[in-house]
Coordinates of C-alpha atoms and ligand atoms in Angstrom, one line a residue:
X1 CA 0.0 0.0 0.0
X2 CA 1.1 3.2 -0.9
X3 CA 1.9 6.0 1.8
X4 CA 2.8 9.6 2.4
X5 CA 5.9 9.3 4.2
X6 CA 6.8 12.2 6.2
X7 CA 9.7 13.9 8.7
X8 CA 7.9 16.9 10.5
X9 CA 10.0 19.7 11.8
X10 CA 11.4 21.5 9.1
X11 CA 10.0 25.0 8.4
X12 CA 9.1 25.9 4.4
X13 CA 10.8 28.7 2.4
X14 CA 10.2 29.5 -1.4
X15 CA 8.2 30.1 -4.2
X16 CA 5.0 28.0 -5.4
X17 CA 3.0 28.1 -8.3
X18 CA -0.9 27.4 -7.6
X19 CA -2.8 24.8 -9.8
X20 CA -5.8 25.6 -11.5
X21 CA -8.5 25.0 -9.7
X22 CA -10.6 22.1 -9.3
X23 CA -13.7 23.0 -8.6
X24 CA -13.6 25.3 -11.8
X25 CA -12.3 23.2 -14.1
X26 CA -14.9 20.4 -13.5
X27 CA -17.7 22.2 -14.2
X28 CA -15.9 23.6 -17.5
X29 CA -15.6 20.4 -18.5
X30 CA -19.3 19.5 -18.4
X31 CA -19.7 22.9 -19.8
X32 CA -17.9 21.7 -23.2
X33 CA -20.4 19.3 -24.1
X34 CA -22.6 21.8 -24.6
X35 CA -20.2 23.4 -27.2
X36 CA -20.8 21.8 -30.6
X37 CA -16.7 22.5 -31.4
X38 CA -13.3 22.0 -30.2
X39 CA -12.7 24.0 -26.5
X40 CA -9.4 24.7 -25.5
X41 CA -9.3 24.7 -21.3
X42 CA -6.1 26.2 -20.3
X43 CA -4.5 25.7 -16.9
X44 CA -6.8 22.4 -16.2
X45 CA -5.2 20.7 -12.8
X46 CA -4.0 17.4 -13.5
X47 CA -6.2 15.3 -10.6
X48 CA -7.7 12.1 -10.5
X49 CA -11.2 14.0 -10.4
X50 CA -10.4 15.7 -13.8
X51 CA -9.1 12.8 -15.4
X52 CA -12.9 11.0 -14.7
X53 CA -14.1 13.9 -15.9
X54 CA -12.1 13.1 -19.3
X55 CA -13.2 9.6 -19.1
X56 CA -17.3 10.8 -18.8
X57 CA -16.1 13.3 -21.8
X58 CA -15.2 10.2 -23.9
X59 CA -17.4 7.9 -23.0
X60 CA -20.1 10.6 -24.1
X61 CA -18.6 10.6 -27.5
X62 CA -16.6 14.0 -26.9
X63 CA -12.7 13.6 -28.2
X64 CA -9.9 14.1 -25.9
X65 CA -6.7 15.5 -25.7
X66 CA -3.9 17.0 -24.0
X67 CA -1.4 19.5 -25.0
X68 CA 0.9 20.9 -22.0
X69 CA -1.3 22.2 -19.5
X70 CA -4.4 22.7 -21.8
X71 CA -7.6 19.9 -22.3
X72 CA -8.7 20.2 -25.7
X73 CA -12.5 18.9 -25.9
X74 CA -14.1 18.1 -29.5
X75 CA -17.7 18.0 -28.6
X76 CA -18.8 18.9 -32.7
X77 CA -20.1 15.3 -33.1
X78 CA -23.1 13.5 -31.9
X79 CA -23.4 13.2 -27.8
X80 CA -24.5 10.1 -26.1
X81 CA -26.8 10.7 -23.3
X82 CA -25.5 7.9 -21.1
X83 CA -23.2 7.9 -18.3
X84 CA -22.6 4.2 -16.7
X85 CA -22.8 3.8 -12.9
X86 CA -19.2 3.0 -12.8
X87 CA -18.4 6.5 -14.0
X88 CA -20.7 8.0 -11.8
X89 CA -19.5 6.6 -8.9
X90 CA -15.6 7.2 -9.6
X91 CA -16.2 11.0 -8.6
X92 CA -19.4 12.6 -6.8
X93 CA -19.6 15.2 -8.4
X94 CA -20.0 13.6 -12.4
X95 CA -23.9 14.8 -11.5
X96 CA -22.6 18.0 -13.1
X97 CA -22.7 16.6 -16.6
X98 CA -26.9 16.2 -15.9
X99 CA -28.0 19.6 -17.1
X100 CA -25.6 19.5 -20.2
X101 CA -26.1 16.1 -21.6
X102 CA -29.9 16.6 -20.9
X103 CA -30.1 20.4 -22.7
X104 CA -28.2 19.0 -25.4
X105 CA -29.1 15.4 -26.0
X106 CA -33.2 15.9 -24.7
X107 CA -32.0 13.2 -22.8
X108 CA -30.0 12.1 -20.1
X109 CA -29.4 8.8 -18.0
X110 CA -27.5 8.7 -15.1
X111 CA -27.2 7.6 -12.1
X112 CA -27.7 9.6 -9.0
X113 CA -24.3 10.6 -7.1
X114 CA -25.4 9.1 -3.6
X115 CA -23.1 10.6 -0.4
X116 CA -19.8 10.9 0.1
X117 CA -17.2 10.8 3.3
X118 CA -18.4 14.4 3.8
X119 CA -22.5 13.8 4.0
X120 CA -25.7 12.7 2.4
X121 CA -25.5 15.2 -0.1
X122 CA -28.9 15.0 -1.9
X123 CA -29.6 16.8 -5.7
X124 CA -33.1 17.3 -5.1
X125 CA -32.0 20.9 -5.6
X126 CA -30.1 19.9 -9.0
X127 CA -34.0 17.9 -10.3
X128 CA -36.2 20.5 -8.4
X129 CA -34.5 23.2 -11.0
X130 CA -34.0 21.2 -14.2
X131 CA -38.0 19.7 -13.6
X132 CA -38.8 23.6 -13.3
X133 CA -37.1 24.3 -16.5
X134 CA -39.6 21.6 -18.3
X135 CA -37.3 18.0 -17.9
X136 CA -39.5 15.3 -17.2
X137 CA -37.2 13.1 -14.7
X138 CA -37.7 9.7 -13.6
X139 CA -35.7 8.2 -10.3
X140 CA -36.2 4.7 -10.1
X141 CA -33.9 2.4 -8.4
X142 CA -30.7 5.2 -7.6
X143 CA -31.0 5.8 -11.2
X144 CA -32.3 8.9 -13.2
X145 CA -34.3 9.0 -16.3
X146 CA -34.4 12.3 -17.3
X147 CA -36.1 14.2 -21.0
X148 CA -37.0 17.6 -22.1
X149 CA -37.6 18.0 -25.8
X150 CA -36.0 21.4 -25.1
X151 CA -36.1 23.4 -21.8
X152 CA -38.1 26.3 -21.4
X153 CA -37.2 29.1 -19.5
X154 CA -38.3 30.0 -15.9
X155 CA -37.6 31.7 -12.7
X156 CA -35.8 29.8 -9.8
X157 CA -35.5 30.5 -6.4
X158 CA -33.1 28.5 -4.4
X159 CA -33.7 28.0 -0.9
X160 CA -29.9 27.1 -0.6
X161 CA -27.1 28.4 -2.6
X162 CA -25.8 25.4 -3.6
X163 CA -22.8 25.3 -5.8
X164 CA -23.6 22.5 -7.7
X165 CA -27.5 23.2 -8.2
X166 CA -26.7 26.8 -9.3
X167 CA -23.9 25.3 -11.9
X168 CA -26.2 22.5 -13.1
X169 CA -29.3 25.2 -13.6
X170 CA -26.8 27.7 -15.7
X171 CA -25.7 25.1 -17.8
X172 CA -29.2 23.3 -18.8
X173 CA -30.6 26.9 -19.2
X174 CA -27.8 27.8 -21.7
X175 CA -29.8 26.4 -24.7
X176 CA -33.0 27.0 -23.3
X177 CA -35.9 29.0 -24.7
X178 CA -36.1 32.3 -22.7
X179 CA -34.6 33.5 -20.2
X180 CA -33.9 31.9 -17.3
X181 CA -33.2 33.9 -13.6
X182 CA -32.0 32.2 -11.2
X183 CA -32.2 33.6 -7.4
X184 CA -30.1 32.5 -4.2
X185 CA -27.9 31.7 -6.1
X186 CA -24.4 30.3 -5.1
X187 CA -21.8 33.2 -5.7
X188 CA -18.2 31.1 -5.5
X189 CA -15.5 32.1 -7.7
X190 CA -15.7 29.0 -10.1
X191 CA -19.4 30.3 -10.9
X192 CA -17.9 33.3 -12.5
X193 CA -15.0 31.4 -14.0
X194 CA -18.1 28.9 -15.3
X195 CA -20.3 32.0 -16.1
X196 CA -16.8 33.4 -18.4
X197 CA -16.7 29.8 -20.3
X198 CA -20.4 30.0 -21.2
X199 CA -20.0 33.0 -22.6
X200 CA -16.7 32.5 -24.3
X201 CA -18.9 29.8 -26.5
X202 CA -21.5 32.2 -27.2
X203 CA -23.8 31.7 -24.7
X204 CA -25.5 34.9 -22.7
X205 CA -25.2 34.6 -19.0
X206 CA -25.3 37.3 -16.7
X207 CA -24.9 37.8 -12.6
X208 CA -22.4 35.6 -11.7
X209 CA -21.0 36.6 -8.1
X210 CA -24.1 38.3 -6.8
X211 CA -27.3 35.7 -5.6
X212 CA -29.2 36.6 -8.9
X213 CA -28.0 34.8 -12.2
X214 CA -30.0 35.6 -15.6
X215 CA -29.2 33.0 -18.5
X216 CA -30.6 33.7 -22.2
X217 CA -30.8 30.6 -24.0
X218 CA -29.5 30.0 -27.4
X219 CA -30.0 27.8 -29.9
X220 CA -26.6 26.2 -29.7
X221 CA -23.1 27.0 -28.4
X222 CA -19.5 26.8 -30.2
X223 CA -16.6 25.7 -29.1
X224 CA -14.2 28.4 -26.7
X225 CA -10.8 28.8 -25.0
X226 CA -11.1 29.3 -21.8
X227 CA -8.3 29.4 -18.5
X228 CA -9.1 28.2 -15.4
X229 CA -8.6 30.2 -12.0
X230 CA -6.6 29.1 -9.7
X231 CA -7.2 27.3 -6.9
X232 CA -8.2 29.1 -3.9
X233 CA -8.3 25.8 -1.6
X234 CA -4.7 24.5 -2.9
X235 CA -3.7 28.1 -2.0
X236 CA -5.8 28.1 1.4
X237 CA -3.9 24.6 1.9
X238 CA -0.2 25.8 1.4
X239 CA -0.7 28.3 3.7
X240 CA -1.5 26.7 6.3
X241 CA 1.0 24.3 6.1
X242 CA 3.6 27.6 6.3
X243 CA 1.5 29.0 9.2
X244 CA 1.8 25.2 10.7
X245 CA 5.7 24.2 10.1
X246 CA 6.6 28.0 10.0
X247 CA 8.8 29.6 7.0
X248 CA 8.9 31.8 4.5
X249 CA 6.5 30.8 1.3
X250 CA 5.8 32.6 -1.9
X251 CA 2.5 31.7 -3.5
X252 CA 2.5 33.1 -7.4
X253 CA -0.5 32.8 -10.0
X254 CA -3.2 33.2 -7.0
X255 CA -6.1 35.3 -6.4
X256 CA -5.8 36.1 -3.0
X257 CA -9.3 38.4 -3.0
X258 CA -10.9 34.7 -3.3
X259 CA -9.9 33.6 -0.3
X260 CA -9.9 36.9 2.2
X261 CA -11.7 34.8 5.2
X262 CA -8.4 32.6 5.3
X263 CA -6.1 35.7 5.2
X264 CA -8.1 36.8 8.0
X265 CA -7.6 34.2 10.2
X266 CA -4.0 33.6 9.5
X267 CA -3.1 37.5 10.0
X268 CA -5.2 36.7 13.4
X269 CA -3.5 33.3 14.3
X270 CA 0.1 36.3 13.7
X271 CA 1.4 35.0 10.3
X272 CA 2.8 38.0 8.3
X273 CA 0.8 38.1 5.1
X274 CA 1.4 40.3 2.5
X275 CA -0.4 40.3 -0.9
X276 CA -0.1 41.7 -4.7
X277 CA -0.6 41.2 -8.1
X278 CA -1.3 37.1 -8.6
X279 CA 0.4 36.7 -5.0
X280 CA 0.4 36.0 -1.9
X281 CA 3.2 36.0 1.0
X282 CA 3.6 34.1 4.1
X283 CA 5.6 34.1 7.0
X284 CA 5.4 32.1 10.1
X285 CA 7.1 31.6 13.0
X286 CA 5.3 28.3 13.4
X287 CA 4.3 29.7 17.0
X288 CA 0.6 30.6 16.4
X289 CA -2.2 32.3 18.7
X290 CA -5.7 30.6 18.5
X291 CA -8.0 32.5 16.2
X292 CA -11.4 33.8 17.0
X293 CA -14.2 31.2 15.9
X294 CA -14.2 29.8 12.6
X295 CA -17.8 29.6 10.9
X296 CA -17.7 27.8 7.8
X297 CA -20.3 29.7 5.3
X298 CA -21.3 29.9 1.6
X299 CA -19.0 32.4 -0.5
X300 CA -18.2 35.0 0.9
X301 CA -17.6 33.8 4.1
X302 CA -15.2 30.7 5.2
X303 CA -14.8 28.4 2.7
X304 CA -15.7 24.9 4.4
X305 CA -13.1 23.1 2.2
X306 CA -10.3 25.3 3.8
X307 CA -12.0 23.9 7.5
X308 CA -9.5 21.2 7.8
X309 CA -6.4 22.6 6.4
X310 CA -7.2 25.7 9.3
X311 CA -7.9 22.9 11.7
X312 CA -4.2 21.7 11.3
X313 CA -2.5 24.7 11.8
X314 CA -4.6 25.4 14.7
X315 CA -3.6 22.5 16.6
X316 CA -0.9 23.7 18.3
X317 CA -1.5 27.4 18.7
X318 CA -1.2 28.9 22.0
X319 CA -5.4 28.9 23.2
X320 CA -8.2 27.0 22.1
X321 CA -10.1 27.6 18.4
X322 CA -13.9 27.1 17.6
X323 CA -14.6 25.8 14.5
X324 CA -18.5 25.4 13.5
X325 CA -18.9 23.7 10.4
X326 CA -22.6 24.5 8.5
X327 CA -22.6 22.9 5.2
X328 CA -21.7 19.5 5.6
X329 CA -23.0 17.3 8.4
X330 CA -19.5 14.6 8.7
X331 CA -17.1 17.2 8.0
X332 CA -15.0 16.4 11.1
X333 CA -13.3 13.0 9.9
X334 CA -9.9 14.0 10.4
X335 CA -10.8 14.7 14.0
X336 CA -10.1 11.2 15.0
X337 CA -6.7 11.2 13.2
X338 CA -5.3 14.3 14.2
X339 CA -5.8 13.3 18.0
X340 CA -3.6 9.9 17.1
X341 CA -1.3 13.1 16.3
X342 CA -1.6 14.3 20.2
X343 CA -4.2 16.8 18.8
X344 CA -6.5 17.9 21.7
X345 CA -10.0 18.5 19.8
X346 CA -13.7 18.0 21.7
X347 CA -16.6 17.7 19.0
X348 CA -20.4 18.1 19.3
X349 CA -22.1 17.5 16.1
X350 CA -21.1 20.4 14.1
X351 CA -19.0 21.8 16.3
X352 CA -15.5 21.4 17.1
X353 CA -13.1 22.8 19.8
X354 CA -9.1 23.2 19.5
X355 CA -6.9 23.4 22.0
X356 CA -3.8 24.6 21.6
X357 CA -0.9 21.8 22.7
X358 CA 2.7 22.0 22.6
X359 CA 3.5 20.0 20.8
X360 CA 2.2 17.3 18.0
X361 CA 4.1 13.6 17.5
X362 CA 4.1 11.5 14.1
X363 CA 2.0 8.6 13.7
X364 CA 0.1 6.6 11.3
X365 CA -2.9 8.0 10.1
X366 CA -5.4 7.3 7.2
X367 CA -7.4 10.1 4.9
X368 CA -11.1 9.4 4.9
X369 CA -11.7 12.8 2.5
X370 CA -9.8 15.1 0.5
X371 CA -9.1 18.2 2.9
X372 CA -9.2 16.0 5.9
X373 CA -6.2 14.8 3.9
X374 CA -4.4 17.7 3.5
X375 CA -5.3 18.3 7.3
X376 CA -2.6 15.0 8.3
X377 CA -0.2 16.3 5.8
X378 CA 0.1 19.5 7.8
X379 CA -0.1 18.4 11.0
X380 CA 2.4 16.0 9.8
X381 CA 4.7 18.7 8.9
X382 CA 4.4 20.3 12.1
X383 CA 4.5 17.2 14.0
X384 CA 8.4 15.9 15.6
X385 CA 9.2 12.7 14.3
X386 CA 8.1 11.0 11.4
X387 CA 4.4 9.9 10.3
X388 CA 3.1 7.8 7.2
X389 CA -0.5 9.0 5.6
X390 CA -2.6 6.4 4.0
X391 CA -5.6 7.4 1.9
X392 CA -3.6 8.9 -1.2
X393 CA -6.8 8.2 -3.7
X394 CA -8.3 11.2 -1.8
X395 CA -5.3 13.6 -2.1
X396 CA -4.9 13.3 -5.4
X397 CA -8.2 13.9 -6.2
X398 CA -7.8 17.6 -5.4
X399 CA -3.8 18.5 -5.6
X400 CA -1.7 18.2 -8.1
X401 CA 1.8 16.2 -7.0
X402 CA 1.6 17.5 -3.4
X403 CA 4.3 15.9 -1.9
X404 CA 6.8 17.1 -4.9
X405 CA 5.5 20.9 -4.2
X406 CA 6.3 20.5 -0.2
X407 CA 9.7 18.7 -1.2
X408 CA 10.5 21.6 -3.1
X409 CA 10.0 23.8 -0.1
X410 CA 11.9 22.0 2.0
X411 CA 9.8 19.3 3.4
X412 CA 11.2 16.1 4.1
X413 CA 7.9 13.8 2.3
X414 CA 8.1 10.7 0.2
X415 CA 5.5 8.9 -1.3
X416 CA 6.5 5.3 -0.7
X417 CA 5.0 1.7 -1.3
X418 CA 5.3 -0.6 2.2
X419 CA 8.3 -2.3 2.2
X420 CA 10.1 0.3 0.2
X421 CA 13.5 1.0 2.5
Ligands
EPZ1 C1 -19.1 22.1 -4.2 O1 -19.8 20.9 -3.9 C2 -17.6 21.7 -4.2 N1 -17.3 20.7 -5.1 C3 -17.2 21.2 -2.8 O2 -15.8 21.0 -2.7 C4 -17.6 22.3 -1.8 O3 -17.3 21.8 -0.5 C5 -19.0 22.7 -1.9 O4 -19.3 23.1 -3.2 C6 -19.4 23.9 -1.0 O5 -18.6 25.0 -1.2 C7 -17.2 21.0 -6.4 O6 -17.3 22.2 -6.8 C8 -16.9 19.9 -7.4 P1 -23.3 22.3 -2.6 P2 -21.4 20.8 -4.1 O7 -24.3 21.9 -3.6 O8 -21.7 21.5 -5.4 C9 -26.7 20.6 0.3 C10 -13.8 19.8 -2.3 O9 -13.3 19.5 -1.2 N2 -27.4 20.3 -0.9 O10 -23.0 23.8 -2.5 O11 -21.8 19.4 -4.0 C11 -25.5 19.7 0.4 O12 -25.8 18.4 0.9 C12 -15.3 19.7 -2.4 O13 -13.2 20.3 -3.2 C13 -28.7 19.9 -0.8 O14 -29.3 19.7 0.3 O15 -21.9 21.6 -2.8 C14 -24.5 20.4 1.3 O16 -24.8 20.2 2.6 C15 -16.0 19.0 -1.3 N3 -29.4 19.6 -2.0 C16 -24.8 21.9 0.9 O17 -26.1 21.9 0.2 C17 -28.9 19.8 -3.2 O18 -29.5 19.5 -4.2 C18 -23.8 22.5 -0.1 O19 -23.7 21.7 -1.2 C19 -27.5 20.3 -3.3 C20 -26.8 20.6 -2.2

């Protein structure tokens, strides 16, 4: 089995670049199907998650292919409206290639996401909205049968801004009839990045970034070239690891204005942060105060993915940290872990209490999620003596060669098999 092995104790100094960003890019790749042309997507991250995403894209009948850090999607021929099970359950959140496939097939069959590690997470926000905009859709047996001739345009009011239920609507309404307006709608970064695509291939949306999104649907879309932001959460991650092992870290190709709430917490935890054009600098004695209490919140407030990195470097800040976590019910799997670390945390349901100890020790520990991953890495890094991670699959489902980027830093991590000396 393969493990993160790692040598805490050693603080991080130089540059980094950050990788596109995941939660972007995904969508942008569901997006292309709707493009009947080639899209170029520019500074896609390299991640197991993206590469099922390629995998949907084929098996869909788009074409495929990679040149340096752009994914080149041919989606000019015909579109199958199928996605096997097995594809749908490699990554959770494949349900974003619903509204596409459906708007431009009529058609879609799927099957539904189910939960992940992190909690139940339903869609009956993503079918509320697409059954709104005229789909007839079908759920029998974990699988969804879903047709709409074509969609007709409507108003929707979301009672949550969900990410994915405000992507999925903007995407099916994109060759709608009408105008479609969405409401509550989720205002994350990636939505503007999505909203950028869509228009790139001739599509008209509007709003993207404030709760109220208006989509005029075409008749078809063309094919666009398109870069992907950065990566808040990779960036949210690497800093918190400096705060954590202390050090001196440049973060280039960033936009720290997506991720002020972390900033905020790290400036108040006393890391020096300074920021500029497309970067961010970091620098930490390692020694942190406990920060005031962390509510995770839709954009703008604290990103919930950013919970467990912040979580790490908490753990052995002088005082004790709140952290309440409201968009995910299990989003305190790490918990358990960390404390194998010498972590002191108490939990009650959603919340979660930090306090500060001296000192952290390595250990083995296992990843049940993606940032609960990155969560051990750091702690790891902080921790004396040396631990071994299990649970890669998750990590790389979100960063790009992490252990290479701390190595480069000065992190003593390896990526071994068992047995390897
Ligand atoms: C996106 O997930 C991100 N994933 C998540 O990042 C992120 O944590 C989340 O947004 C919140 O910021 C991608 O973009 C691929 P939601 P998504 O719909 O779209 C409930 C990571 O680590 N809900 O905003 O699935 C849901 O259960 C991942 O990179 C419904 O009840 O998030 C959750 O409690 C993890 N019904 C809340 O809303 C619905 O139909 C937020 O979900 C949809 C959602």
């Amino acid at each position: 089995m393969r493990s993160l092995h790692v040598t805490g104790g050693k603080p991080l100094f130089g540059a980094l670049r950050v990788q596109g960003a995941k939660n972007s890019a995904l969508p942008i790749l569901a997006a292309a199907v709707l493009a009947e042309g080639v899209s170029v997507i520019r500074n896609c991250p390299r991640l197991t998650d993206t590469e099922a995403a390629v995998r949907i894209l084929r098996e869909v009948g788009c074409r495929v292919w990679e040149d340096g850090d752009a994914l080149y999607v041919d989606s000019s021929g015909p579109v199958r409206p199928e996605i096997p099970s097995r594809l749908m359950r490699e990554m959770r959140s494949s349900v974003i290639f619903l509204g596409p496939i459906l708007a431009r097939c009529g058609e879609a069959r799927l099957s539904a996401p189910g939960g992940c590690e992190i909690g139940a997470r339903p869609i009956d926000l993503h079918l509320r909205a697409l059954r709104s905009l005229g789909a007839e859709i079908e759920e029998r047996g974990g699988n969804l049968n879903c047709r709409a001739k074509r969609l007709r345009a409507c108003r929707i009011d979301l009672p949550f801004p969900s990410v994915g239920a405000t992507e999925n609507t903007m995407l099916a309404a994109c060759l709608g009839e009408g105008e479609t307006v969405i409401t509550g709608a989720a205002r994350e970064p990636e939505i503007q990045d999505l909203q950028a695509f869509l228009n790139a291939a001739g599509g008209s949306v509007t709003g993207a970034g404030s709760s109220v999104i208006r989509v005029q649907g075409r008749e078809r879309l063309h094919g666009a070239v398109h870069r992907v932001i950065p990566d808040r959460i990779a960036a949210a991650t690497w800093l918190a690891a400096c705060a954590a092992a202390g050090g001196d870290l440049r973060l280039y190709d960033t936009e720290w204005r997506h991720y002020r709430p972390v900033l905020h917490k790290l400036r108040e935890m006393g890391c020096d942060l300074q920021t500029g054009e497309n970067l961010v600098r970091i620098r930490s004695t390692g020694k942190l105060k406990a920060a005031s209490p962390i509510v995770t919140r839709p954009y703008p407030g604290f990103p919930t993915d950013a919970q467990p990195p912040l979580m790490a470097a908490a753990l052995t800040a002088e005082g004790t940290t709140a952290f309440q976590e409201t968009i995910f019910e299990s989003r305190f799997r790490h918990v358990p872990e960390l404390r194998r670390m010498g972590a002191d945390i108490r939990t009650e349901g959603r919340t979660a209490l930090v306090w500060g100890v001296e000192k952290l020790y390595g250990a083995e520990v296992t990843a049940a999620d993606l940032r609960g991953g990155a969560a051990l890495v750091i702690a790891a890094l902080a921790a004396e003596g040396e631990s071994r991670i299990y649970g890669l699959q998750h990590l790389d489902r979100g960063y790009t060669a992490m252990e290479e980027s701390l190595a480069e830093l000065g992190a003593e991590i390896e990526r071994k098999e068992d047995g390897d000396g």
